[in-house]
PDB file of C-alpha atoms in Angstrom:
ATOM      1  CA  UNK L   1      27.510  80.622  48.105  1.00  0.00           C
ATOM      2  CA  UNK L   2      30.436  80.162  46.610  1.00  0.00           C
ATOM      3  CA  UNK L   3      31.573  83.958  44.577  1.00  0.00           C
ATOM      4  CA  UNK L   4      34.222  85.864  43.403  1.00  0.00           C
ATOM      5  CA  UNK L   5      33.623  90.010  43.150  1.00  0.00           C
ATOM      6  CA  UNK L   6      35.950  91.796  41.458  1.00  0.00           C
ATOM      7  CA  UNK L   7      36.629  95.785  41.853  1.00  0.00           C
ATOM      8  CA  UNK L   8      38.689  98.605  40.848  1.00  0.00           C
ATOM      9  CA  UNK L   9      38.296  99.028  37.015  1.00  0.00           C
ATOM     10  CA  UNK L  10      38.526 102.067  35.970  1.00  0.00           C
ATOM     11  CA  UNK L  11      39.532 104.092  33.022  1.00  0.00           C
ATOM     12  CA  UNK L  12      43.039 105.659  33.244  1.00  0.00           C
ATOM     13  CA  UNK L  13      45.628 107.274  31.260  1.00  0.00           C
ATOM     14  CA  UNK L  14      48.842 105.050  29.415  1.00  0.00           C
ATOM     15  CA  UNK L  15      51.702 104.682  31.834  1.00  0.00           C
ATOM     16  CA  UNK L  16      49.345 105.171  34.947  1.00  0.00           C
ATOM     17  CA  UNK L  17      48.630 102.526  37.800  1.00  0.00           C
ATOM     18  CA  UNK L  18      45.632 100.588  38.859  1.00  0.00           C
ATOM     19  CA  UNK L  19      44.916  98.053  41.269  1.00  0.00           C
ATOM     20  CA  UNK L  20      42.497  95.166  41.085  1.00  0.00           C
ATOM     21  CA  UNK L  21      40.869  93.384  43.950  1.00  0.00           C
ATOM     22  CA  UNK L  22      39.021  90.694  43.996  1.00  0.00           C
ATOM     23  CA  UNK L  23      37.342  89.634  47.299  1.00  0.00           C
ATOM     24  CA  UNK L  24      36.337  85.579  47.791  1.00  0.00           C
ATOM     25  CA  UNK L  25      33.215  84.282  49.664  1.00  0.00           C
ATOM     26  CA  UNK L  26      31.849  80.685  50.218  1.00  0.00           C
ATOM     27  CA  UNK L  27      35.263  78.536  50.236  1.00  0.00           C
ATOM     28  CA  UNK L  28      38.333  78.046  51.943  1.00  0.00           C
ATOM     29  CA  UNK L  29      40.241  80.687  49.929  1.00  0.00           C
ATOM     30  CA  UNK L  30      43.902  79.561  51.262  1.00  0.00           C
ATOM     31  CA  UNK L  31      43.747  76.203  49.820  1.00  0.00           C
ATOM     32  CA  UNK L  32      43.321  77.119  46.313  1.00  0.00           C
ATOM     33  CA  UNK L  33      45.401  78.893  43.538  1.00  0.00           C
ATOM     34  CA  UNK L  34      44.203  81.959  41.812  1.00  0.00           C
ATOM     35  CA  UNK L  35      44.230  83.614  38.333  1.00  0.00           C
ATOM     36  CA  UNK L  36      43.704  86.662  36.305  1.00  0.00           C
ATOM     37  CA  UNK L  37      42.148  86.274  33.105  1.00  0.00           C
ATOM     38  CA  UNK L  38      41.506  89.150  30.878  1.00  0.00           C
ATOM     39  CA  UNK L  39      39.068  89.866  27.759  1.00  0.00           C
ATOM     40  CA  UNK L  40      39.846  92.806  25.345  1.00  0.00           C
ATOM     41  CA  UNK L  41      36.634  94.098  23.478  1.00  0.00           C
ATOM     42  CA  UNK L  42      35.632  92.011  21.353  1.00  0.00           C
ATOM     43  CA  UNK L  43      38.508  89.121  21.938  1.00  0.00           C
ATOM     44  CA  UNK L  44      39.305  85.894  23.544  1.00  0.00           C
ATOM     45  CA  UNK L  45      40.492  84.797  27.156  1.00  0.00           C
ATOM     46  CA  UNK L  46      43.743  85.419  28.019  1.00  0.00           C
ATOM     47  CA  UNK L  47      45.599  84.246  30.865  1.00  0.00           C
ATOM     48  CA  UNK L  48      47.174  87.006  33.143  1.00  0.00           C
ATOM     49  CA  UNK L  49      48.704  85.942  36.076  1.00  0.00           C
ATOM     50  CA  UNK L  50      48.271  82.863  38.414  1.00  0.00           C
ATOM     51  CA  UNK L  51      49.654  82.878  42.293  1.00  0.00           C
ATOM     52  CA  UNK L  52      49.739  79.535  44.251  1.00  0.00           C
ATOM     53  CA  UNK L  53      47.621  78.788  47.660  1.00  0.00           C
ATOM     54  CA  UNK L  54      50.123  80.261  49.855  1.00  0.00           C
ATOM     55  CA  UNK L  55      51.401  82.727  47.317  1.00  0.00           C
ATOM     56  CA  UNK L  56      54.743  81.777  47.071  1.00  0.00           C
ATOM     57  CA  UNK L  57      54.705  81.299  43.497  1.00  0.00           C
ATOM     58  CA  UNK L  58      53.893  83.722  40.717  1.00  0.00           C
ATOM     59  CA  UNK L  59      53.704  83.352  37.483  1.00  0.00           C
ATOM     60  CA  UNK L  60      52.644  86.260  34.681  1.00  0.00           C
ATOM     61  CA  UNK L  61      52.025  86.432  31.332  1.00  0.00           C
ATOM     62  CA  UNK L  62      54.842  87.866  28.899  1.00  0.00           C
ATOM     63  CA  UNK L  63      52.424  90.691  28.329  1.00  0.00           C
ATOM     64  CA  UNK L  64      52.286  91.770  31.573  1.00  0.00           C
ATOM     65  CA  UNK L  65      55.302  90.732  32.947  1.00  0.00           C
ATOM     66  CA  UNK L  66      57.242  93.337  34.502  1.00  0.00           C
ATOM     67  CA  UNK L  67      54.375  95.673  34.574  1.00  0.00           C
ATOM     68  CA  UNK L  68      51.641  93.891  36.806  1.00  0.00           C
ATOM     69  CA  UNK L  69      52.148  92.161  40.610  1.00  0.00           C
ATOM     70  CA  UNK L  70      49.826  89.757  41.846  1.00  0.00           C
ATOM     71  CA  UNK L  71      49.206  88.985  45.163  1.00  0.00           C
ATOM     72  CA  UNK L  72      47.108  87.941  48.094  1.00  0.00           C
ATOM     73  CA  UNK L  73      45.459  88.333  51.364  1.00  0.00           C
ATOM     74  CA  UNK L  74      44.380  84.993  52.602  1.00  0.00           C
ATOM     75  CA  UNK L  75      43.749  86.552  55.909  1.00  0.00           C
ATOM     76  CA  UNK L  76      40.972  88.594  53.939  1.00  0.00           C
ATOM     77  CA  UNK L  77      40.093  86.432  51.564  1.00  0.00           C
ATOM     78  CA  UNK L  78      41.282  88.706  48.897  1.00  0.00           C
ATOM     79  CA  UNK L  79      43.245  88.632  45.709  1.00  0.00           C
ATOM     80  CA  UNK L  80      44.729  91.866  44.018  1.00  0.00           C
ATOM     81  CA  UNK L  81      46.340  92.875  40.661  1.00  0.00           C
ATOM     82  CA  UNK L  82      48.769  95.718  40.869  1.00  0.00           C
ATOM     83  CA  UNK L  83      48.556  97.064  37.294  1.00  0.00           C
ATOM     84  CA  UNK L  84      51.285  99.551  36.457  1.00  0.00           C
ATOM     85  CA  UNK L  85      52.811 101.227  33.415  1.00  0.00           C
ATOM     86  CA  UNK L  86      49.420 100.891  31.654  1.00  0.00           C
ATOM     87  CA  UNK L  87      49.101 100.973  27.794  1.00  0.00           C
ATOM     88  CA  UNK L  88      46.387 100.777  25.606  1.00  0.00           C
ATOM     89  CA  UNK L  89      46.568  97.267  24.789  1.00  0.00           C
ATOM     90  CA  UNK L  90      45.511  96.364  28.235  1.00  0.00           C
ATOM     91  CA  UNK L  91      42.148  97.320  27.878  1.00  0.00           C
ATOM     92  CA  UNK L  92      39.822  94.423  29.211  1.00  0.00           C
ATOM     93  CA  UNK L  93      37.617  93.259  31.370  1.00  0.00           C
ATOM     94  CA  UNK L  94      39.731  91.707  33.690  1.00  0.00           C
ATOM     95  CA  UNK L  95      38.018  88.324  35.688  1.00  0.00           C
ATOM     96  CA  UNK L  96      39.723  86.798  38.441  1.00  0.00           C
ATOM     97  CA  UNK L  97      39.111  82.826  38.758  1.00  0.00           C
ATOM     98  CA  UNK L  98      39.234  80.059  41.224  1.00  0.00           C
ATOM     99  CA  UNK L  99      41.240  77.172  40.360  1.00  0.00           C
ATOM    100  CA  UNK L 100      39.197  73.366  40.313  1.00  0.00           C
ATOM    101  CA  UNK L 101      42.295  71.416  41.840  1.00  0.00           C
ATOM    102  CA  UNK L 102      44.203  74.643  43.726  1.00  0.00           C
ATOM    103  CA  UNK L 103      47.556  74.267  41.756  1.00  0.00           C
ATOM    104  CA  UNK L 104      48.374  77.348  39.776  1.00  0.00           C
ATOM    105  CA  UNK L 105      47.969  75.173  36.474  1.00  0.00           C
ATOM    106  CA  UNK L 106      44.093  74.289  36.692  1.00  0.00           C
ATOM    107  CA  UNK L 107      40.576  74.232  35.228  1.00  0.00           C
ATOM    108  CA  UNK L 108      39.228  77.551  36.119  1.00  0.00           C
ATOM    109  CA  UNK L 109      35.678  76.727  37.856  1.00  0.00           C
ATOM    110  CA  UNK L 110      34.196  79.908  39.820  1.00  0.00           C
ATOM    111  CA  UNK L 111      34.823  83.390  37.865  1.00  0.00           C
ATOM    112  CA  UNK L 112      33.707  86.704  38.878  1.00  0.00           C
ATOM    113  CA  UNK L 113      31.685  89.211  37.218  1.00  0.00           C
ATOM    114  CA  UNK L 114      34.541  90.835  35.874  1.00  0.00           C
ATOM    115  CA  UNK L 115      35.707  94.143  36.476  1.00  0.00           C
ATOM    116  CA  UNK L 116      36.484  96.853  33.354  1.00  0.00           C
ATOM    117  CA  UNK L 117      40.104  98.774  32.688  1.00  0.00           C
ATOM    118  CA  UNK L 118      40.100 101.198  29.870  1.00  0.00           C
ATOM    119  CA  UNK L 119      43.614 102.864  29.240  1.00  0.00           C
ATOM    120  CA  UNK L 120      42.933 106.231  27.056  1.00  0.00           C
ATOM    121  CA  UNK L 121      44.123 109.357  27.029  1.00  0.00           C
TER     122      UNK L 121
ATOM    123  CA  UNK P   1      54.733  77.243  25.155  1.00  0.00           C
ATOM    124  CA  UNK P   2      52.197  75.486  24.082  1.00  0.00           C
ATOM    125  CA  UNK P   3      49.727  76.477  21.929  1.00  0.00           C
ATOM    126  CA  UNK P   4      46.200  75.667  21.447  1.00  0.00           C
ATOM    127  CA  UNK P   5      43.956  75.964  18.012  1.00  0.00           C
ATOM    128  CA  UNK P   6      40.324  75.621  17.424  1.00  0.00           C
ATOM    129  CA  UNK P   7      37.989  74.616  14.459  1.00  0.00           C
ATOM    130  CA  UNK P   8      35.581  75.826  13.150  1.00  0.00           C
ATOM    131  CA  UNK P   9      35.747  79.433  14.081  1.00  0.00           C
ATOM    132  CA  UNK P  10      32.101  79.787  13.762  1.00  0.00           C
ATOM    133  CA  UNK P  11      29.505  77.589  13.081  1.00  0.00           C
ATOM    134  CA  UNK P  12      25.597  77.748  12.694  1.00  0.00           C
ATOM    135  CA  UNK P  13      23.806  75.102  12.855  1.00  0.00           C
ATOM    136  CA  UNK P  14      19.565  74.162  13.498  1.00  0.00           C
ATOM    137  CA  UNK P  15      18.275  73.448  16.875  1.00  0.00           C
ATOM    138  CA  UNK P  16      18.268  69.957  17.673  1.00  0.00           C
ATOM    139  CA  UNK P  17      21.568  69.333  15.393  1.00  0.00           C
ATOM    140  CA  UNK P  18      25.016  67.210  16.777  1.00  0.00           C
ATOM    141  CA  UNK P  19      27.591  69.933  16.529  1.00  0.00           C
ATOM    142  CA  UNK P  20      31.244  68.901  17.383  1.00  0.00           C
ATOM    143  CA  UNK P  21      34.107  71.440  18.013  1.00  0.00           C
ATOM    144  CA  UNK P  22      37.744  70.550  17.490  1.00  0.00           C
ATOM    145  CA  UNK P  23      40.635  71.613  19.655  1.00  0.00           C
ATOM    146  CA  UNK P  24      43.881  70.835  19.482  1.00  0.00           C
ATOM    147  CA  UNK P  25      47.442  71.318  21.499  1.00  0.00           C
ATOM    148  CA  UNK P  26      50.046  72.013  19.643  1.00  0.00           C
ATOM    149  CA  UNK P  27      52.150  69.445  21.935  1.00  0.00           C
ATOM    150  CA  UNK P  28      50.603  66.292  23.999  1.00  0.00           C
ATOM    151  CA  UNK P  29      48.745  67.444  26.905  1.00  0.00           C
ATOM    152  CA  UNK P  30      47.683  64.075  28.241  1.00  0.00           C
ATOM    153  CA  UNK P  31      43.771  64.928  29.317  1.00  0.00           C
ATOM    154  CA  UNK P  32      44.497  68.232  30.827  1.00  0.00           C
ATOM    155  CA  UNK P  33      42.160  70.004  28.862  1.00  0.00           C
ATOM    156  CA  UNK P  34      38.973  71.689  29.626  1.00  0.00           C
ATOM    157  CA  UNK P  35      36.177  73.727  27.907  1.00  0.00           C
ATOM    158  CA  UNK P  36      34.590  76.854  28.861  1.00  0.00           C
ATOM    159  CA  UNK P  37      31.102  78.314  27.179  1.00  0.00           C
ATOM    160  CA  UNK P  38      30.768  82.470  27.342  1.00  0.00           C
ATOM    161  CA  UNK P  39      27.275  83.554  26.497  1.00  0.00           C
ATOM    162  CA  UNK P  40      26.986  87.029  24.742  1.00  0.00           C
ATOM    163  CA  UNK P  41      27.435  89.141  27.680  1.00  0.00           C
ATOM    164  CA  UNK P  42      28.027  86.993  30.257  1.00  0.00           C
ATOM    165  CA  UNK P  43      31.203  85.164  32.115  1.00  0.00           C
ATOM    166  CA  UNK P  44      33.208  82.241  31.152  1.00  0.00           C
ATOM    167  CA  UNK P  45      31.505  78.738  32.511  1.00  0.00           C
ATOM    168  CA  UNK P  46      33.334  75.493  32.839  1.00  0.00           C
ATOM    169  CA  UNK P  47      31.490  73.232  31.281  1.00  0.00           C
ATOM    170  CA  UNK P  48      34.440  69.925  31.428  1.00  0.00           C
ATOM    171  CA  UNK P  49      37.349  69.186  32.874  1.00  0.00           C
ATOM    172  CA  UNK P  50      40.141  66.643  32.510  1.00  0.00           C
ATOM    173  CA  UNK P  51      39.479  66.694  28.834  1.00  0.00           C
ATOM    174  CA  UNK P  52      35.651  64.469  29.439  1.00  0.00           C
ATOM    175  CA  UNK P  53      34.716  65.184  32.686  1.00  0.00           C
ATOM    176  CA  UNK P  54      31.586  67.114  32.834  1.00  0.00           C
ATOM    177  CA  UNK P  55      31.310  69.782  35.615  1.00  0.00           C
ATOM    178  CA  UNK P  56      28.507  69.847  37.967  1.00  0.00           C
ATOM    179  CA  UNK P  57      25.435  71.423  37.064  1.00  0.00           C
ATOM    180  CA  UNK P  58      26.192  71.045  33.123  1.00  0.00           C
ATOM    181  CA  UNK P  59      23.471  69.717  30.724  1.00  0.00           C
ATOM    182  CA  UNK P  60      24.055  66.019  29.551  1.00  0.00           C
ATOM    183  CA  UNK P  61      23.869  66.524  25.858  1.00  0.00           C
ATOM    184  CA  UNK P  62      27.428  68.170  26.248  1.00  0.00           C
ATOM    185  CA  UNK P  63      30.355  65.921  26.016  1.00  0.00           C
ATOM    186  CA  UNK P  64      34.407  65.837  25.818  1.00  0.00           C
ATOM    187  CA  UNK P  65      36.480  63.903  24.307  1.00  0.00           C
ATOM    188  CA  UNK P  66      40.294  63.771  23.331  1.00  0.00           C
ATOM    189  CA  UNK P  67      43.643  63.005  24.592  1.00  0.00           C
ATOM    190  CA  UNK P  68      46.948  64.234  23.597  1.00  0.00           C
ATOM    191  CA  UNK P  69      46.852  66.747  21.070  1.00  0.00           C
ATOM    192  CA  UNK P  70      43.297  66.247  19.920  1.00  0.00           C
ATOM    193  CA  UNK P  71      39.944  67.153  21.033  1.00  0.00           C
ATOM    194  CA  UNK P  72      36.438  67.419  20.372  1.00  0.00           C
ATOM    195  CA  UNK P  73      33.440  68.981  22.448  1.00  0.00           C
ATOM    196  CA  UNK P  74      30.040  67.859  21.130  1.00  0.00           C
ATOM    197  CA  UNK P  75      26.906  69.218  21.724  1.00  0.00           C
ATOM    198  CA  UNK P  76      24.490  66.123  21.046  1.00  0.00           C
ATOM    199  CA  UNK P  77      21.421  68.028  20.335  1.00  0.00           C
ATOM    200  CA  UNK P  78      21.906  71.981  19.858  1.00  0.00           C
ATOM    201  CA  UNK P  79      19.550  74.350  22.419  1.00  0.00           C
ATOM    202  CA  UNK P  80      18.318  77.540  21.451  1.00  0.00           C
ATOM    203  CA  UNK P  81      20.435  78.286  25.134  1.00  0.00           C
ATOM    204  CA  UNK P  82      23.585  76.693  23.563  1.00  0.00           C
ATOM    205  CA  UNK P  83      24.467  79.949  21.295  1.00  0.00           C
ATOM    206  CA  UNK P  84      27.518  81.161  22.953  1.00  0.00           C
ATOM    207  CA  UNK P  85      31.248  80.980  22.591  1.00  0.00           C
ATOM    208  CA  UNK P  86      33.290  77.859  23.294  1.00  0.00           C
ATOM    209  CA  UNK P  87      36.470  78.094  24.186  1.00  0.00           C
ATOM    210  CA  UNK P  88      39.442  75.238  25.444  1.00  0.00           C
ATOM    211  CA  UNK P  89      41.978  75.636  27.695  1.00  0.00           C
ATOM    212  CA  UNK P  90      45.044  73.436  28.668  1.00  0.00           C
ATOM    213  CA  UNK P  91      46.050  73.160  31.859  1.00  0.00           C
ATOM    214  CA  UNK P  92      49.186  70.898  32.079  1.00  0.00           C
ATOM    215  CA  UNK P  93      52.692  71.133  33.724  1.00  0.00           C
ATOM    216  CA  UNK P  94      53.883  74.389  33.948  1.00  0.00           C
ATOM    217  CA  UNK P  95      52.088  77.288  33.682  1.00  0.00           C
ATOM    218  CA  UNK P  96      50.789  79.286  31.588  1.00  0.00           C
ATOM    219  CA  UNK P  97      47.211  78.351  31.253  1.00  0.00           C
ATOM    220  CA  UNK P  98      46.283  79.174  27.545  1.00  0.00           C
ATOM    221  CA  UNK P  99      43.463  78.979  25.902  1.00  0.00           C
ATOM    222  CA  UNK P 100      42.023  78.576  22.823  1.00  0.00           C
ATOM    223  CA  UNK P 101      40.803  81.170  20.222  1.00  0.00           C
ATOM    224  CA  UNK P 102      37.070  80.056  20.740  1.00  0.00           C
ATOM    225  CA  UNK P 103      34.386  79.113  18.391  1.00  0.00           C
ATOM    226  CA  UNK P 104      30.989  80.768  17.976  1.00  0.00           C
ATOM    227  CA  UNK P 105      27.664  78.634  18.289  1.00  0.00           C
ATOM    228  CA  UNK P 106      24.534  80.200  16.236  1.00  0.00           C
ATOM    229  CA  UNK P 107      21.029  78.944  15.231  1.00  0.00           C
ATOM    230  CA  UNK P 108      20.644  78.370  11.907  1.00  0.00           C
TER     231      UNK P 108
END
């Protein structure tokens, strides 16, 4: 079965670090780009972070930019988010999704259950 | 970057109505649009692709339309199971992705 199963939310302090994982099952997870979309309470989607098939190419949000890393594993089938100088307006639930096509600019068509970041202090 | 709008915001409508949801790029995106429903609760679902193309799986009475800077997703018949969020997303050239600000489905 094809899945996506994210972990690591947690609720931290502004200015701390978290990192995200999200582990893949059910498809050939190094032929296909991968993204980070986030929902704030109460909001719309909002694009993250994308990294290509082989992850040579990145490409963040200007939110985040600076602040966040993604990367991957393809050798574990695993995608990560390394979130750091947290603030308050990163408070989601943060979903990472499969791209249809596997380019890093895509229709998003496996999501995972989504995994929740609170920054408070 | 490109931005994308949506219309109505909300909408409530009976079971059984056509209901038709409006999208639209704020530069051509060719058909590289797609359309996501999020149930209260639950995670995003693709519901189309390449601005008509319906994804596997989805119900028939949905349907996409559009091409360029305007687009429509149309619900032919509205379900009880059709109250949700409906957001679109372009997906062309460079990245980012962006999305839409969604519009809310309710039973009248």
């Amino acid at each position: 079965q094809v899945q996506l199963v994210e972990s690591g939310g947690d609720v931290v302090q502004p200015g701390r670090s978290l990192r995200l994982s999200c582990a893949a099952a059910g498809f050939t997870f190094s032929r296909y780009g991968l993204h980070w979309v986030r929902q704030a309470p109460g909001k719309g989607l909002e694009f993250v972070a994308v990294i290509s098939y082989d992850g040579r190419n990145e490409y963040y949000a200007d939110s985040v930019k600076g602040r966040f890393t993604i990367s991957r594993d393809n050798s574990k089938n695993t995608l990560y988010l390394q979130m750091n100088s947290l603030r308050a307006e990163d408070t989601a639930v943060y979903y990472c999704a499969k791209g249809i096509f596997g380019v890093v600019v895509d229709a998003l068509d496996i999501w995972g259950q989504g995994t929740m970041v609170t920054v408070s202090s | 970057d490109i931005q994308m709008t949506q219309s109505p915001s909300s909408l409530s409508a009976p079971v059984g109505d056509r209901v038709t949801i409006t999208c639209r790029a704020s530069q051509g995106i060719s058909n590289y649009l797609a359309w996501y429903q999020q149930k209260p609760g639950k995670v995003p679902k693709l519901l189309i692709y390449a601005a008509s193309t319906l994804q596997s799986g989805v119900p028939s009475r949905f349907s996409g339309s559009g091409s360029g800077t305007d687009f429509t997703l149309t619900i032919s018949r509205l379900q009880p199971e059709d109250v949700a969020t409906y957001y679109c997303q372009k997906y062309n050239s460079a990245p980012p992705i962006t999305f839409g600000p969604g519009t809310k489905v309710d039973i009248k």
